[in-house]
């Protein structure tokens, strides 16, 4: 007997769409997908590209994206073996939405920081 999957309702805890959103809402997932959108990269290449991510956290993110079918891992036929990561066909379907999100962030990132600063200043004034 097959698994019954509910139609999309992101408000339900077991909704596949919600689970996918939670995967992408991780701090590093979208950045990794964006980093792999131009082609395969090795772990150290990704780490150098993505500022501020530790090797451990990057490895955990890569494993999570692999488990969910968004990233593939392959060993190049070299000695010693070199591992590289690339987007799977499913992962490739995220390139356009991630690029759109990245363009929005580039346009409005300073607005978000400014609003955050205003909120922080307001809290400091009312707390002090």
PDB file of N, CA, C and O in Angstrom, residues 36-114:
ATOM      1  N   UNK A  36      25.998  26.373  -5.952  1.00  0.00           N
ATOM      2  CA  UNK A  36      26.091  25.257  -6.896  1.00  0.00           C
ATOM      3  C   UNK A  36      25.356  25.534  -8.206  1.00  0.00           C
ATOM      4  O   UNK A  36      25.429  24.727  -9.131  1.00  0.00           O
ATOM      5  N   UNK A  37      24.678  26.658  -8.296  1.00  0.00           N
ATOM      6  CA  UNK A  37      23.877  26.941  -9.491  1.00  0.00           C
ATOM      7  C   UNK A  37      24.737  27.149 -10.741  1.00  0.00           C
ATOM      8  O   UNK A  37      24.253  26.974 -11.852  1.00  0.00           O
ATOM      9  N   UNK A  38      26.000  27.491 -10.550  1.00  0.00           N
ATOM     10  CA  UNK A  38      26.888  27.706 -11.697  1.00  0.00           C
ATOM     11  C   UNK A  38      27.652  26.452 -12.094  1.00  0.00           C
ATOM     12  O   UNK A  38      28.428  26.474 -13.036  1.00  0.00           O
ATOM     13  N   UNK A  39      27.470  25.370 -11.339  1.00  0.00           N
ATOM     14  CA  UNK A  39      28.129  24.126 -11.679  1.00  0.00           C
ATOM     15  C   UNK A  39      28.702  23.439 -10.454  1.00  0.00           C
ATOM     16  O   UNK A  39      28.641  23.969  -9.343  1.00  0.00           O
ATOM     17  N   UNK A  40      29.256  22.233 -10.674  1.00  0.00           N
ATOM     18  CA  UNK A  40      29.790  21.443  -9.556  1.00  0.00           C
ATOM     19  C   UNK A  40      30.938  22.156  -8.844  1.00  0.00           C
ATOM     20  O   UNK A  40      31.697  22.910  -9.456  1.00  0.00           O
ATOM     21  N   UNK A  41      31.023  21.896  -7.543  1.00  0.00           N
ATOM     22  CA  UNK A  41      32.108  22.456  -6.731  1.00  0.00           C
ATOM     23  C   UNK A  41      32.530  21.444  -5.677  1.00  0.00           C
ATOM     24  O   UNK A  41      31.732  20.653  -5.205  1.00  0.00           O
ATOM     25  N   UNK A  42      33.793  21.530  -5.293  1.00  0.00           N
ATOM     26  CA  UNK A  42      34.293  20.722  -4.182  1.00  0.00           C
ATOM     27  C   UNK A  42      33.937  21.422  -2.869  1.00  0.00           C
ATOM     28  O   UNK A  42      33.632  22.609  -2.845  1.00  0.00           O
ATOM     29  N   UNK A  43      34.016  20.656  -1.774  1.00  0.00           N
ATOM     30  CA  UNK A  43      33.681  21.176  -0.450  1.00  0.00           C
ATOM     31  C   UNK A  43      34.459  22.467  -0.158  1.00  0.00           C
ATOM     32  O   UNK A  43      33.869  23.477   0.246  1.00  0.00           O
ATOM     33  N   UNK A  44      35.774  22.429  -0.344  1.00  0.00           N
ATOM     34  CA  UNK A  44      36.592  23.606  -0.018  1.00  0.00           C
ATOM     35  C   UNK A  44      36.297  24.793  -0.933  1.00  0.00           C
ATOM     36  O   UNK A  44      36.417  25.945  -0.499  1.00  0.00           O
ATOM     37  N   UNK A  45      35.915  24.526  -2.165  1.00  0.00           N
ATOM     38  CA  UNK A  45      35.516  25.619  -3.061  1.00  0.00           C
ATOM     39  C   UNK A  45      34.246  26.290  -2.549  1.00  0.00           C
ATOM     40  O   UNK A  45      34.145  27.524  -2.544  1.00  0.00           O
ATOM     41  N   UNK A  46      33.285  25.475  -2.115  1.00  0.00           N
ATOM     42  CA  UNK A  46      32.049  26.032  -1.554  1.00  0.00           C
ATOM     43  C   UNK A  46      32.329  26.809  -0.278  1.00  0.00           C
ATOM     44  O   UNK A  46      31.795  27.898  -0.077  1.00  0.00           O
ATOM     45  N   UNK A  47      33.161  26.250   0.575  1.00  0.00           N
ATOM     46  CA  UNK A  47      33.496  26.917   1.840  1.00  0.00           C
ATOM     47  C   UNK A  47      34.144  28.277   1.578  1.00  0.00           C
ATOM     48  O   UNK A  47      33.823  29.266   2.244  1.00  0.00           O
ATOM     49  N   UNK A  48      35.036  28.333   0.589  1.00  0.00           N
ATOM     50  CA  UNK A  48      35.689  29.600   0.249  1.00  0.00           C
ATOM     51  C   UNK A  48      34.692  30.591  -0.356  1.00  0.00           C
ATOM     52  O   UNK A  48      34.777  31.798  -0.114  1.00  0.00           O
ATOM     53  N   UNK A  49      33.742  30.080  -1.115  1.00  0.00           N
ATOM     54  CA  UNK A  49      32.745  30.932  -1.752  1.00  0.00           C
ATOM     55  C   UNK A  49      31.767  31.512  -0.739  1.00  0.00           C
ATOM     56  O   UNK A  49      31.379  32.672  -0.819  1.00  0.00           O
ATOM     57  N   UNK A  50      31.397  30.686   0.240  1.00  0.00           N
ATOM     58  CA  UNK A  50      30.378  31.063   1.218  1.00  0.00           C
ATOM     59  C   UNK A  50      31.066  31.544   2.489  1.00  0.00           C
ATOM     60  O   UNK A  50      31.552  30.756   3.277  1.00  0.00           O
ATOM     61  N   UNK A  51      31.105  32.813   2.685  1.00  0.00           N
ATOM     62  CA  UNK A  51      31.758  33.365   3.859  1.00  0.00           C
ATOM     63  C   UNK A  51      31.030  33.015   5.142  1.00  0.00           C
ATOM     64  O   UNK A  51      29.803  33.023   5.200  1.00  0.00           O
ATOM     65  N   UNK A  52      31.805  32.658   6.176  1.00  0.00           N
ATOM     66  CA  UNK A  52      31.242  32.471   7.498  1.00  0.00           C
ATOM     67  C   UNK A  52      30.709  31.092   7.822  1.00  0.00           C
ATOM     68  O   UNK A  52      30.228  30.871   8.926  1.00  0.00           O
ATOM     69  N   UNK A  53      30.769  30.149   6.893  1.00  0.00           N
ATOM     70  CA  UNK A  53      30.273  28.806   7.178  1.00  0.00           C
ATOM     71  C   UNK A  53      31.451  27.917   7.578  1.00  0.00           C
ATOM     72  O   UNK A  53      32.510  27.966   6.958  1.00  0.00           O
ATOM     73  N   UNK A  54      31.274  27.138   8.623  1.00  0.00           N
ATOM     74  CA  UNK A  54      32.330  26.218   9.047  1.00  0.00           C
ATOM     75  C   UNK A  54      32.272  24.959   8.191  1.00  0.00           C
ATOM     76  O   UNK A  54      31.240  24.646   7.585  1.00  0.00           O
ATOM     77  N   UNK A  55      33.363  24.218   8.156  1.00  0.00           N
ATOM     78  CA  UNK A  55      33.395  22.959   7.411  1.00  0.00           C
ATOM     79  C   UNK A  55      32.340  21.996   7.928  1.00  0.00           C
ATOM     80  O   UNK A  55      31.670  21.307   7.151  1.00  0.00           O
ATOM     81  N   UNK A  56      32.187  21.940   9.246  1.00  0.00           N
ATOM     82  CA  UNK A  56      31.218  21.026   9.856  1.00  0.00           C
ATOM     83  C   UNK A  56      29.791  21.374   9.433  1.00  0.00           C
ATOM     84  O   UNK A  56      29.018  20.499   9.029  1.00  0.00           O
ATOM     85  N   UNK A  57      29.434  22.626   9.530  1.00  0.00           N
ATOM     86  CA  UNK A  57      28.079  23.051   9.178  1.00  0.00           C
ATOM     87  C   UNK A  57      27.840  22.870   7.684  1.00  0.00           C
ATOM     88  O   UNK A  57      26.758  22.431   7.270  1.00  0.00           O
ATOM     89  N   UNK A  58      28.832  23.158   6.863  1.00  0.00           N
ATOM     90  CA  UNK A  58      28.685  22.958   5.426  1.00  0.00           C
ATOM     91  C   UNK A  58      28.470  21.477   5.117  1.00  0.00           C
ATOM     92  O   UNK A  58      27.593  21.126   4.327  1.00  0.00           O
ATOM     93  N   UNK A  59      29.229  20.605   5.756  1.00  0.00           N
ATOM     94  CA  UNK A  59      29.070  19.164   5.542  1.00  0.00           C
ATOM     95  C   UNK A  59      27.668  18.704   5.968  1.00  0.00           C
ATOM     96  O   UNK A  59      27.027  17.913   5.266  1.00  0.00           O
ATOM     97  N   UNK A  60      27.180  19.206   7.098  1.00  0.00           N
ATOM     98  CA  UNK A  60      25.834  18.852   7.558  1.00  0.00           C
ATOM     99  C   UNK A  60      24.777  19.330   6.557  1.00  0.00           C
ATOM    100  O   UNK A  60      23.831  18.608   6.244  1.00  0.00           O
ATOM    101  N   UNK A  61      24.951  20.543   6.061  1.00  0.00           N
ATOM    102  CA  UNK A  61      24.012  21.099   5.082  1.00  0.00           C
ATOM    103  C   UNK A  61      24.025  20.276   3.807  1.00  0.00           C
ATOM    104  O   UNK A  61      22.963  19.955   3.257  1.00  0.00           O
ATOM    105  N   UNK A  62      25.218  19.904   3.344  1.00  0.00           N
ATOM    106  CA  UNK A  62      25.333  19.112   2.123  1.00  0.00           C
ATOM    107  C   UNK A  62      24.647  17.755   2.301  1.00  0.00           C
ATOM    108  O   UNK A  62      23.931  17.292   1.409  1.00  0.00           O
ATOM    109  N   UNK A  63      24.854  17.115   3.442  1.00  0.00           N
ATOM    110  CA  UNK A  63      24.214  15.810   3.697  1.00  0.00           C
ATOM    111  C   UNK A  63      22.686  15.945   3.709  1.00  0.00           C
ATOM    112  O   UNK A  63      21.978  15.109   3.151  1.00  0.00           O
ATOM    113  N   UNK A  64      22.191  16.996   4.344  1.00  0.00           N
ATOM    114  CA  UNK A  64      20.739  17.212   4.410  1.00  0.00           C
ATOM    115  C   UNK A  64      20.179  17.443   2.999  1.00  0.00           C
ATOM    116  O   UNK A  64      19.149  16.863   2.624  1.00  0.00           O
ATOM    117  N   UNK A  65      20.854  18.248   2.195  1.00  0.00           N
ATOM    118  CA  UNK A  65      20.387  18.505   0.830  1.00  0.00           C
ATOM    119  C   UNK A  65      20.482  17.241  -0.032  1.00  0.00           C
ATOM    120  O   UNK A  65      19.629  17.024  -0.898  1.00  0.00           O
ATOM    121  N   UNK A  66      21.493  16.418   0.216  1.00  0.00           N
ATOM    122  CA  UNK A  66      21.610  15.132  -0.489  1.00  0.00           C
ATOM    123  C   UNK A  66      20.448  14.214  -0.123  1.00  0.00           C
ATOM    124  O   UNK A  66      19.837  13.603  -1.008  1.00  0.00           O
ATOM    125  N   UNK A  67      20.175  14.085   1.167  1.00  0.00           N
ATOM    126  CA  UNK A  67      19.096  13.199   1.636  1.00  0.00           C
ATOM    127  C   UNK A  67      17.754  13.570   1.027  1.00  0.00           C
ATOM    128  O   UNK A  67      16.896  12.718   0.827  1.00  0.00           O
ATOM    129  N   UNK A  68      17.572  14.840   0.747  1.00  0.00           N
ATOM    130  CA  UNK A  68      16.302  15.313   0.200  1.00  0.00           C
ATOM    131  C   UNK A  68      16.328  15.443  -1.322  1.00  0.00           C
ATOM    132  O   UNK A  68      15.413  16.007  -1.917  1.00  0.00           O
ATOM    133  N   UNK A  69      17.375  14.939  -1.942  1.00  0.00           N
ATOM    134  CA  UNK A  69      17.412  14.845  -3.398  1.00  0.00           C
ATOM    135  C   UNK A  69      17.736  16.116  -4.151  1.00  0.00           C
ATOM    136  O   UNK A  69      17.517  16.190  -5.364  1.00  0.00           O
ATOM    137  N   UNK A  70      18.280  17.122  -3.465  1.00  0.00           N
ATOM    138  CA  UNK A  70      18.580  18.389  -4.129  1.00  0.00           C
ATOM    139  C   UNK A  70      20.024  18.491  -4.601  1.00  0.00           C
ATOM    140  O   UNK A  70      20.330  19.232  -5.533  1.00  0.00           O
ATOM    141  N   UNK A  71      20.918  17.765  -3.945  1.00  0.00           N
ATOM    142  CA  UNK A  71      22.344  17.815  -4.255  1.00  0.00           C
ATOM    143  C   UNK A  71      22.859  16.393  -4.449  1.00  0.00           C
ATOM    144  O   UNK A  71      22.470  15.488  -3.717  1.00  0.00           O
ATOM    145  N   UNK A  72      23.717  16.226  -5.448  1.00  0.00           N
ATOM    146  CA  UNK A  72      24.377  14.949  -5.672  1.00  0.00           C
ATOM    147  C   UNK A  72      25.849  15.058  -5.330  1.00  0.00           C
ATOM    148  O   UNK A  72      26.431  16.150  -5.377  1.00  0.00           O
ATOM    149  N   UNK A  73      26.433  13.946  -4.991  1.00  0.00           N
ATOM    150  CA  UNK A  73      27.850  13.898  -4.613  1.00  0.00           C
ATOM    151  C   UNK A  73      28.518  12.854  -5.486  1.00  0.00           C
ATOM    152  O   UNK A  73      28.001  11.757  -5.661  1.00  0.00           O
ATOM    153  N   UNK A  74      29.681  13.202  -6.034  1.00  0.00           N
ATOM    154  CA  UNK A  74      30.403  12.229  -6.849  1.00  0.00           C
ATOM    155  C   UNK A  74      31.895  12.344  -6.579  1.00  0.00           C
ATOM    156  O   UNK A  74      32.399  13.406  -6.232  1.00  0.00           O
ATOM    157  N   UNK A  75      32.571  11.213  -6.753  1.00  0.00           N
ATOM    158  CA  UNK A  75      34.022  11.174  -6.575  1.00  0.00           C
ATOM    159  C   UNK A  75      34.663  11.236  -7.959  1.00  0.00           C
ATOM    160  O   UNK A  75      34.299  10.472  -8.853  1.00  0.00           O
ATOM    161  N   UNK A  76      35.601  12.145  -8.115  1.00  0.00           N
ATOM    162  CA  UNK A  76      36.326  12.258  -9.380  1.00  0.00           C
ATOM    163  C   UNK A  76      37.403  11.178  -9.433  1.00  0.00           C
ATOM    164  O   UNK A  76      37.987  10.825  -8.405  1.00  0.00           O
ATOM    165  N   UNK A  77      37.674  10.650 -10.617  1.00  0.00           N
ATOM    166  CA  UNK A  77      38.642   9.546 -10.737  1.00  0.00           C
ATOM    167  C   UNK A  77      40.092  10.023 -10.637  1.00  0.00           C
ATOM    168  O   UNK A  77      40.850   9.944 -11.589  1.00  0.00           O
ATOM    169  N   UNK A  78      40.432  10.537  -9.492  1.00  0.00           N
ATOM    170  CA  UNK A  78      41.791  11.032  -9.254  1.00  0.00           C
ATOM    171  C   UNK A  78      42.318  10.396  -7.977  1.00  0.00           C
ATOM    172  O   UNK A  78      41.566   9.925  -7.149  1.00  0.00           O
ATOM    173  N   UNK A  79      43.613  10.391  -7.825  1.00  0.00           N
ATOM    174  CA  UNK A  79      44.232   9.868  -6.598  1.00  0.00           C
ATOM    175  C   UNK A  79      44.975  11.006  -5.923  1.00  0.00           C
ATOM    176  O   UNK A  79      45.836  11.607  -6.544  1.00  0.00           O
ATOM    177  N   UNK A  80      44.705  11.368  -4.710  1.00  0.00           N
ATOM    178  CA  UNK A  80      43.607  10.832  -3.907  1.00  0.00           C
ATOM    179  C   UNK A  80      42.260  11.305  -4.454  1.00  0.00           C
ATOM    180  O   UNK A  80      42.183  12.321  -5.139  1.00  0.00           O
ATOM    181  N   UNK A  81      41.242  10.576  -4.120  1.00  0.00           N
ATOM    182  CA  UNK A  81      39.899  10.846  -4.619  1.00  0.00           C
ATOM    183  C   UNK A  81      39.430  12.244  -4.197  1.00  0.00           C
ATOM    184  O   UNK A  81      39.642  12.671  -3.067  1.00  0.00           O
ATOM    185  N   UNK A  82      38.823  12.943  -5.130  1.00  0.00           N
ATOM    186  CA  UNK A  82      38.270  14.271  -4.871  1.00  0.00           C
ATOM    187  C   UNK A  82      36.760  14.181  -5.024  1.00  0.00           C
ATOM    188  O   UNK A  82      36.258  13.652  -6.018  1.00  0.00           O
ATOM    189  N   UNK A  83      36.052  14.678  -4.032  1.00  0.00           N
ATOM    190  CA  UNK A  83      34.594  14.659  -4.055  1.00  0.00           C
ATOM    191  C   UNK A  83      34.079  16.019  -4.484  1.00  0.00           C
ATOM    192  O   UNK A  83      34.583  17.053  -4.050  1.00  0.00           O
ATOM    193  N   UNK A  84      33.071  15.989  -5.352  1.00  0.00           N
ATOM    194  CA  UNK A  84      32.433  17.243  -5.736  1.00  0.00           C
ATOM    195  C   UNK A  84      30.926  17.107  -5.587  1.00  0.00           C
ATOM    196  O   UNK A  84      30.384  16.006  -5.560  1.00  0.00           O
ATOM    197  N   UNK A  85      30.288  18.253  -5.466  1.00  0.00           N
ATOM    198  CA  UNK A  85      28.847  18.319  -5.283  1.00  0.00           C
ATOM    199  C   UNK A  85      28.245  19.092  -6.440  1.00  0.00           C
ATOM    200  O   UNK A  85      28.852  20.015  -6.971  1.00  0.00           O
ATOM    201  N   UNK A  86      27.027  18.685  -6.804  1.00  0.00           N
ATOM    202  CA  UNK A  86      26.309  19.413  -7.843  1.00  0.00           C
ATOM    203  C   UNK A  86      24.812  19.286  -7.603  1.00  0.00           C
ATOM    204  O   UNK A  86      24.364  18.387  -6.889  1.00  0.00           O
ATOM    205  N   UNK A  87      24.067  20.199  -8.186  1.00  0.00           N
ATOM    206  CA  UNK A  87      22.622  20.142  -8.057  1.00  0.00           C
ATOM    207  C   UNK A  87      22.083  18.984  -8.884  1.00  0.00           C
ATOM    208  O   UNK A  87      22.540  18.742 -10.002  1.00  0.00           O
ATOM    209  N   UNK A  88      21.119  18.280  -8.338  1.00  0.00           N
ATOM    210  CA  UNK A  88      20.411  17.240  -9.074  1.00  0.00           C
ATOM    211  C   UNK A  88      19.389  17.931  -9.979  1.00  0.00           C
ATOM    212  O   UNK A  88      19.166  19.150  -9.860  1.00  0.00           O
ATOM    213  N   UNK A  89      18.720  17.181 -10.850  1.00  0.00           N
ATOM    214  CA  UNK A  89      17.643  17.808 -11.633  1.00  0.00           C
ATOM    215  C   UNK A  89      16.584  18.472 -10.742  1.00  0.00           C
ATOM    216  O   UNK A  89      16.107  19.568 -11.057  1.00  0.00           O
ATOM    217  N   UNK A  90      16.246  17.844  -9.600  1.00  0.00           N
ATOM    218  CA  UNK A  90      15.309  18.469  -8.670  1.00  0.00           C
ATOM    219  C   UNK A  90      15.904  19.750  -8.095  1.00  0.00           C
ATOM    220  O   UNK A  90      15.226  20.780  -7.999  1.00  0.00           O
ATOM    221  N   UNK A  91      17.177  19.720  -7.717  1.00  0.00           N
ATOM    222  CA  UNK A  91      17.844  20.915  -7.204  1.00  0.00           C
ATOM    223  C   UNK A  91      17.899  22.031  -8.235  1.00  0.00           C
ATOM    224  O   UNK A  91      17.773  23.211  -7.901  1.00  0.00           O
ATOM    225  N   UNK A  92      18.060  21.669  -9.507  1.00  0.00           N
ATOM    226  CA  UNK A  92      18.094  22.668 -10.584  1.00  0.00           C
ATOM    227  C   UNK A  92      16.782  23.449 -10.667  1.00  0.00           C
ATOM    228  O   UNK A  92      16.787  24.605 -11.074  1.00  0.00           O
ATOM    229  N   UNK A  93      15.665  22.819 -10.262  1.00  0.00           N
ATOM    230  CA  UNK A  93      14.381  23.525 -10.316  1.00  0.00           C
ATOM    231  C   UNK A  93      14.332  24.684  -9.325  1.00  0.00           C
ATOM    232  O   UNK A  93      13.454  25.541  -9.421  1.00  0.00           O
ATOM    233  N   UNK A  94      15.279  24.725  -8.388  1.00  0.00           N
ATOM    234  CA  UNK A  94      15.323  25.803  -7.395  1.00  0.00           C
ATOM    235  C   UNK A  94      16.174  26.988  -7.833  1.00  0.00           C
ATOM    236  O   UNK A  94      16.144  28.040  -7.194  1.00  0.00           O
ATOM    237  N   UNK A  95      16.940  26.846  -8.905  1.00  0.00           N
ATOM    238  CA  UNK A  95      17.864  27.910  -9.305  1.00  0.00           C
ATOM    239  C   UNK A  95      17.116  29.212  -9.579  1.00  0.00           C
ATOM    240  O   UNK A  95      17.481  30.273  -9.051  1.00  0.00           O
ATOM    241  N   UNK A  96      16.067  29.169 -10.366  1.00  0.00           N
ATOM    242  CA  UNK A  96      15.339  30.400 -10.683  1.00  0.00           C
ATOM    243  C   UNK A  96      14.727  31.050  -9.440  1.00  0.00           C
ATOM    244  O   UNK A  96      14.910  32.253  -9.220  1.00  0.00           O
ATOM    245  N   UNK A  97      13.995  30.305  -8.584  1.00  0.00           N
ATOM    246  CA  UNK A  97      13.470  30.951  -7.374  1.00  0.00           C
ATOM    247  C   UNK A  97      14.568  31.497  -6.462  1.00  0.00           C
ATOM    248  O   UNK A  97      14.415  32.571  -5.874  1.00  0.00           O
ATOM    249  N   UNK A  98      15.680  30.790  -6.341  1.00  0.00           N
ATOM    250  CA  UNK A  98      16.785  31.256  -5.492  1.00  0.00           C
ATOM    251  C   UNK A  98      17.409  32.513  -6.087  1.00  0.00           C
ATOM    252  O   UNK A  98      17.753  33.452  -5.363  1.00  0.00           O
ATOM    253  N   UNK A  99      17.544  32.568  -7.405  1.00  0.00           N
ATOM    254  CA  UNK A  99      18.072  33.776  -8.040  1.00  0.00           C
ATOM    255  C   UNK A  99      17.135  34.957  -7.810  1.00  0.00           C
ATOM    256  O   UNK A  99      17.588  36.070  -7.542  1.00  0.00           O
ATOM    257  N   UNK A 100      15.815  34.710  -7.895  1.00  0.00           N
ATOM    258  CA  UNK A 100      14.845  35.785  -7.632  1.00  0.00           C
ATOM    259  C   UNK A 100      14.957  36.267  -6.190  1.00  0.00           C
ATOM    260  O   UNK A 100      14.954  37.478  -5.927  1.00  0.00           O
ATOM    261  N   UNK A 101      15.062  35.347  -5.242  1.00  0.00           N
ATOM    262  CA  UNK A 101      15.211  35.701  -3.834  1.00  0.00           C
ATOM    263  C   UNK A 101      16.512  36.470  -3.613  1.00  0.00           C
ATOM    264  O   UNK A 101      16.541  37.469  -2.882  1.00  0.00           O
ATOM    265  N   UNK A 102      17.570  36.055  -4.273  1.00  0.00           N
ATOM    266  CA  UNK A 102      18.864  36.734  -4.145  1.00  0.00           C
ATOM    267  C   UNK A 102      18.793  38.157  -4.688  1.00  0.00           C
ATOM    268  O   UNK A 102      19.338  39.081  -4.079  1.00  0.00           O
ATOM    269  N   UNK A 103      18.116  38.340  -5.816  1.00  0.00           N
ATOM    270  CA  UNK A 103      17.965  39.704  -6.364  1.00  0.00           C
ATOM    271  C   UNK A 103      17.169  40.584  -5.406  1.00  0.00           C
ATOM    272  O   UNK A 103      17.501  41.747  -5.191  1.00  0.00           O
ATOM    273  N   UNK A 104      16.105  40.011  -4.808  1.00  0.00           N
ATOM    274  CA  UNK A 104      15.326  40.771  -3.833  1.00  0.00           C
ATOM    275  C   UNK A 104      16.208  41.166  -2.658  1.00  0.00           C
ATOM    276  O   UNK A 104      16.190  42.315  -2.199  1.00  0.00           O
ATOM    277  N   UNK A 105      17.000  40.214  -2.162  1.00  0.00           N
ATOM    278  CA  UNK A 105      17.873  40.468  -1.007  1.00  0.00           C
ATOM    279  C   UNK A 105      18.913  41.536  -1.333  1.00  0.00           C
ATOM    280  O   UNK A 105      19.213  42.388  -0.490  1.00  0.00           O
ATOM    281  N   UNK A 106      19.460  41.497  -2.547  1.00  0.00           N
ATOM    282  CA  UNK A 106      20.441  42.518  -2.936  1.00  0.00           C
ATOM    283  C   UNK A 106      19.805  43.897  -2.988  1.00  0.00           C
ATOM    284  O   UNK A 106      20.405  44.886  -2.592  1.00  0.00           O
ATOM    285  N   UNK A 107      18.559  43.964  -3.473  1.00  0.00           N
ATOM    286  CA  UNK A 107      17.864  45.246  -3.571  1.00  0.00           C
ATOM    287  C   UNK A 107      17.413  45.780  -2.210  1.00  0.00           C
ATOM    288  O   UNK A 107      17.407  46.987  -1.985  1.00  0.00           O
ATOM    289  N   UNK A 108      16.991  44.883  -1.318  1.00  0.00           N
ATOM    290  CA  UNK A 108      16.336  45.315  -0.083  1.00  0.00           C
ATOM    291  C   UNK A 108      17.089  44.952   1.194  1.00  0.00           C
ATOM    292  O   UNK A 108      16.597  45.245   2.283  1.00  0.00           O
ATOM    293  N   UNK A 109      18.264  44.359   1.069  1.00  0.00           N
ATOM    294  CA  UNK A 109      19.030  43.980   2.255  1.00  0.00           C
ATOM    295  C   UNK A 109      19.320  45.154   3.168  1.00  0.00           C
ATOM    296  O   UNK A 109      19.175  45.058   4.385  1.00  0.00           O
ATOM    297  N   UNK A 110      19.707  46.285   2.575  1.00  0.00           N
ATOM    298  CA  UNK A 110      20.008  47.452   3.410  1.00  0.00           C
ATOM    299  C   UNK A 110      18.745  47.994   4.078  1.00  0.00           C
ATOM    300  O   UNK A 110      18.794  48.483   5.211  1.00  0.00           O
ATOM    301  N   UNK A 111      17.594  47.885   3.405  1.00  0.00           N
ATOM    302  CA  UNK A 111      16.325  48.303   4.017  1.00  0.00           C
ATOM    303  C   UNK A 111      15.999  47.445   5.233  1.00  0.00           C
ATOM    304  O   UNK A 111      15.527  47.948   6.258  1.00  0.00           O
ATOM    305  N   UNK A 112      16.248  46.141   5.113  1.00  0.00           N
ATOM    306  CA  UNK A 112      15.996  45.222   6.218  1.00  0.00           C
ATOM    307  C   UNK A 112      16.913  45.550   7.393  1.00  0.00           C
ATOM    308  O   UNK A 112      16.469  45.614   8.539  1.00  0.00           O
ATOM    309  N   UNK A 113      18.192  45.782   7.103  1.00  0.00           N
ATOM    310  CA  UNK A 113      19.130  46.135   8.166  1.00  0.00           C
ATOM    311  C   UNK A 113      18.756  47.455   8.823  1.00  0.00           C
ATOM    312  O   UNK A 113      18.854  47.605  10.038  1.00  0.00           O
ATOM    313  N   UNK A 114      18.335  48.419   8.016  1.00  0.00           N
ATOM    314  CA  UNK A 114      17.936  49.716   8.549  1.00  0.00           C
ATOM    315  C   UNK A 114      16.720  49.573   9.464  1.00  0.00           C
ATOM    316  O   UNK A 114      16.681  50.129  10.563  1.00  0.00           O
TER     317      UNK A 114
END
